[in-house]
């Protein structure tokens, strides 16, 4: 279990220096940290945005070529027939030949998407929320939270009535988030 305080301070939105109230810490913020689960879920959910892609089925086989067989002291790769051009006699078709097909050509029917267990997704969200309450982990992610009084930083409901970005930025600066705002 992640260590956590039993209560969280609620700061007044219009006077951030004073605490309005304390509320009990939600149980989800004390859930166990599972970085392995978060990595697994993130990796597999990210695969669900991919689109099928492949090379053309006939790629590398658009020339007429046959092997010269043995006895000519050259490799047995198929060679372009004909004469009167540099292309005649060059290797074709194989993945080692210039202009040939790729090795193990990609297909559109590859398994692109991954089904992810809903319960595992919920646990991953819970562990991510729990990690956001631990200052060392938040700082390790590069966030500048040196001036913030405590994590999680909870502000009273009145902040939702703000309509101007400038007002919101002023409140965040008073709460100690100025360094973080500069970083963004």
GROMACS .gro file of C-alpha atoms in nm:
model
  184
    1UNK     CA    1   0.000   0.000   0.000
    2UNK     CA    2   0.115   0.350  -0.076
    3UNK     CA    3   0.154   0.557   0.238
    4UNK     CA    4  -0.099   0.839   0.259
    5UNK     CA    5  -0.230   1.097   0.502
    6UNK     CA    6  -0.578   1.026   0.634
    7UNK     CA    7  -0.707   1.376   0.544
    8UNK     CA    8  -0.654   1.629   0.265
    9UNK     CA    9  -0.665   2.006   0.305
   10UNK     CA   10  -0.906   2.205   0.088
   11UNK     CA   11  -0.773   2.549  -0.006
   12UNK     CA   12  -1.001   2.850  -0.061
   13UNK     CA   13  -0.992   2.943  -0.431
   14UNK     CA   14  -1.010   3.322  -0.381
   15UNK     CA   15  -0.764   3.322  -0.088
   16UNK     CA   16  -0.533   3.026  -0.156
   17UNK     CA   17  -0.316   3.093   0.150
   18UNK     CA   18  -0.597   2.990   0.387
   19UNK     CA   19  -0.739   2.642   0.426
   20UNK     CA   20  -1.114   2.617   0.400
   21UNK     CA   21  -1.163   2.264   0.524
   22UNK     CA   22  -1.021   1.913   0.545
   23UNK     CA   23  -1.175   1.610   0.380
   24UNK     CA   24  -1.090   1.242   0.422
   25UNK     CA   25  -0.840   1.104   0.170
   26UNK     CA   26  -1.026   0.903  -0.098
   27UNK     CA   27  -0.947   0.532  -0.078
   28UNK     CA   28  -0.839   0.522  -0.443
   29UNK     CA   29  -0.545   0.751  -0.363
   30UNK     CA   30  -0.410   0.486  -0.126
   31UNK     CA   31  -0.426   0.199  -0.377
   32UNK     CA   32  -0.108  -0.004  -0.442
   33UNK     CA   33   0.140   0.121  -0.703
   34UNK     CA   34   0.163  -0.106  -1.006
   35UNK     CA   35   0.396   0.048  -1.267
   36UNK     CA   36   0.405  -0.285  -1.452
   37UNK     CA   37   0.027  -0.277  -1.495
   38UNK     CA   38   0.026   0.087  -1.610
   39UNK     CA   39   0.295   0.012  -1.869
   40UNK     CA   40   0.110  -0.297  -1.996
   41UNK     CA   41  -0.224  -0.116  -2.026
   42UNK     CA   42  -0.069   0.192  -2.190
   43UNK     CA   43   0.120  -0.019  -2.443
   44UNK     CA   44  -0.184  -0.223  -2.544
   45UNK     CA   45  -0.440   0.059  -2.547
   46UNK     CA   46  -0.204   0.266  -2.764
   47UNK     CA   47  -0.210  -0.013  -3.025
   48UNK     CA   48  -0.583   0.040  -3.078
   49UNK     CA   49  -0.527   0.362  -3.273
   50UNK     CA   50  -0.320   0.194  -3.542
   51UNK     CA   51  -0.446   0.149  -3.897
   52UNK     CA   52  -0.369  -0.151  -4.113
   53UNK     CA   53  -0.084  -0.096  -4.359
   54UNK     CA   54   0.116  -0.319  -4.587
   55UNK     CA   55   0.326  -0.323  -4.898
   56UNK     CA   56   0.170  -0.398  -5.236
   57UNK     CA   57   0.122  -0.771  -5.284
   58UNK     CA   58   0.300  -0.769  -5.623
   59UNK     CA   59   0.589  -0.549  -5.508
   60UNK     CA   60   0.924  -0.686  -5.625
   61UNK     CA   61   0.762  -0.921  -5.877
   62UNK     CA   62   0.680  -0.671  -6.149
   63UNK     CA   63   0.966  -0.775  -6.380
   64UNK     CA   64   1.010  -1.089  -6.585
   65UNK     CA   65   1.299  -1.287  -6.439
   66UNK     CA   66   1.421  -1.645  -6.428
   67UNK     CA   67   1.721  -1.812  -6.275
   68UNK     CA   68   2.024  -1.890  -6.491
   69UNK     CA   69   2.058  -2.213  -6.290
   70UNK     CA   70   2.394  -2.363  -6.203
   71UNK     CA   71   2.710  -2.372  -6.415
   72UNK     CA   72   2.758  -1.999  -6.477
   73UNK     CA   73   2.952  -1.915  -6.159
   74UNK     CA   74   2.685  -1.669  -6.044
   75UNK     CA   75   2.422  -1.687  -5.771
   76UNK     CA   76   2.104  -1.875  -5.856
   77UNK     CA   77   1.877  -1.577  -5.786
   78UNK     CA   78   1.631  -1.500  -6.067
   79UNK     CA   79   1.772  -1.252  -6.317
   80UNK     CA   80   1.595  -1.009  -6.547
   81UNK     CA   81   1.586  -1.142  -6.901
   82UNK     CA   82   1.663  -0.955  -7.219
   83UNK     CA   83   1.947  -0.728  -7.323
   84UNK     CA   84   2.030  -0.378  -7.436
   85UNK     CA   85   1.977  -0.222  -7.093
   86UNK     CA   86   2.154  -0.213  -6.761
   87UNK     CA   87   1.862  -0.392  -6.597
   88UNK     CA   88   1.913  -0.709  -6.804
   89UNK     CA   89   2.096  -0.974  -6.606
   90UNK     CA   90   2.043  -0.803  -6.269
   91UNK     CA   91   1.901  -1.001  -5.979
   92UNK     CA   92   1.527  -0.974  -5.914
   93UNK     CA   93   1.247  -1.101  -5.689
   94UNK     CA   94   1.457  -1.193  -5.383
   95UNK     CA   95   1.472  -0.978  -5.074
   96UNK     CA   96   1.849  -0.945  -5.116
   97UNK     CA   97   1.818  -0.807  -5.471
   98UNK     CA   98   1.776  -0.441  -5.560
   99UNK     CA   99   1.414  -0.390  -5.663
  100UNK     CA  100   1.306  -0.723  -5.515
  101UNK     CA  101   1.037  -0.789  -5.256
  102UNK     CA  102   1.093  -0.729  -4.886
  103UNK     CA  103   1.148  -1.019  -4.650
  104UNK     CA  104   0.824  -1.138  -4.488
  105UNK     CA  105   0.613  -0.874  -4.659
  106UNK     CA  106   0.367  -0.696  -4.431
  107UNK     CA  107  -0.002  -0.786  -4.462
  108UNK     CA  108  -0.316  -0.592  -4.377
  109UNK     CA  109  -0.459  -0.887  -4.183
  110UNK     CA  110  -0.198  -0.865  -3.911
  111UNK     CA  111  -0.341  -0.846  -3.555
  112UNK     CA  112  -0.319  -0.469  -3.506
  113UNK     CA  113  -0.552  -0.414  -3.209
  114UNK     CA  114  -0.545  -0.552  -2.858
  115UNK     CA  115  -0.837  -0.625  -2.631
  116UNK     CA  116  -0.766  -0.491  -2.282
  117UNK     CA  117  -0.940  -0.613  -1.969
  118UNK     CA  118  -1.168  -0.339  -1.827
  119UNK     CA  119  -1.083  -0.427  -1.466
  120UNK     CA  120  -0.713  -0.398  -1.542
  121UNK     CA  121  -0.775  -0.057  -1.702
  122UNK     CA  122  -0.954   0.056  -1.386
  123UNK     CA  123  -0.670  -0.068  -1.166
  124UNK     CA  124  -0.419   0.115  -1.388
  125UNK     CA  125  -0.612   0.442  -1.348
  126UNK     CA  126  -0.631   0.389  -0.972
  127UNK     CA  127  -0.257   0.327  -0.939
  128UNK     CA  128  -0.181   0.631  -1.157
  129UNK     CA  129  -0.400   0.846  -0.930
  130UNK     CA  130  -0.226   0.704  -0.622
  131UNK     CA  131   0.115   0.783  -0.773
  132UNK     CA  132   0.009   1.144  -0.832
  133UNK     CA  133  -0.017   1.195  -0.453
  134UNK     CA  134   0.347   1.103  -0.385
  135UNK     CA  135   0.583   1.402  -0.427
  136UNK     CA  136   0.897   1.199  -0.510
  137UNK     CA  137   0.723   1.025  -0.799
  138UNK     CA  138   0.567   1.348  -0.927
  139UNK     CA  139   0.905   1.525  -0.913
  140UNK     CA  140   1.071   1.231  -1.087
  141UNK     CA  141   0.835   1.295  -1.380
  142UNK     CA  142   0.982   1.645  -1.411
  143UNK     CA  143   0.705   1.847  -1.248
  144UNK     CA  144   0.816   2.147  -1.041
  145UNK     CA  145   0.615   2.123  -0.723
  146UNK     CA  146   0.862   2.272  -0.474
  147UNK     CA  147   0.630   2.560  -0.372
  148UNK     CA  148   0.311   2.351  -0.343
  149UNK     CA  149   0.202   2.298   0.016
  150UNK     CA  150   0.086   1.938  -0.021
  151UNK     CA  151  -0.022   1.674  -0.268
  152UNK     CA  152  -0.296   1.616  -0.366
  153UNK     CA  153  -0.370   1.987  -0.408
  154UNK     CA  154  -0.746   2.032  -0.354
  155UNK     CA  155  -0.918   2.366  -0.419
  156UNK     CA  156  -1.272   2.466  -0.320
  157UNK     CA  157  -1.561   2.439  -0.568
  158UNK     CA  158  -1.576   2.813  -0.631
  159UNK     CA  159  -1.289   2.786  -0.882
  160UNK     CA  160  -1.534   2.632  -1.130
  161UNK     CA  161  -1.716   2.966  -1.161
  162UNK     CA  162  -1.409   3.134  -1.316
  163UNK     CA  163  -1.445   3.221  -1.682
  164UNK     CA  164  -1.115   3.397  -1.754
  165UNK     CA  165  -0.785   3.217  -1.802
  166UNK     CA  166  -0.599   3.506  -1.640
  167UNK     CA  167  -0.796   3.458  -1.318
  168UNK     CA  168  -0.722   3.086  -1.316
  169UNK     CA  169  -0.351   3.148  -1.371
  170UNK     CA  170  -0.344   3.397  -1.081
  171UNK     CA  171  -0.507   3.140  -0.850
  172UNK     CA  172  -0.260   2.870  -0.958
  173UNK     CA  173   0.033   3.108  -0.894
  174UNK     CA  174  -0.099   3.183  -0.544
  175UNK     CA  175  -0.130   2.808  -0.480
  176UNK     CA  176   0.242   2.764  -0.559
  177UNK     CA  177   0.219   2.633  -0.916
  178UNK     CA  178   0.412   2.919  -1.078
  179UNK     CA  179   0.724   2.710  -1.153
  180UNK     CA  180   0.508   2.441  -1.311
  181UNK     CA  181   0.325   2.699  -1.525
  182UNK     CA  182   0.658   2.836  -1.651
  183UNK     CA  183   0.767   2.484  -1.743
  184UNK     CA  184   0.454   2.438  -1.954
   0.00000   0.00000   0.00000
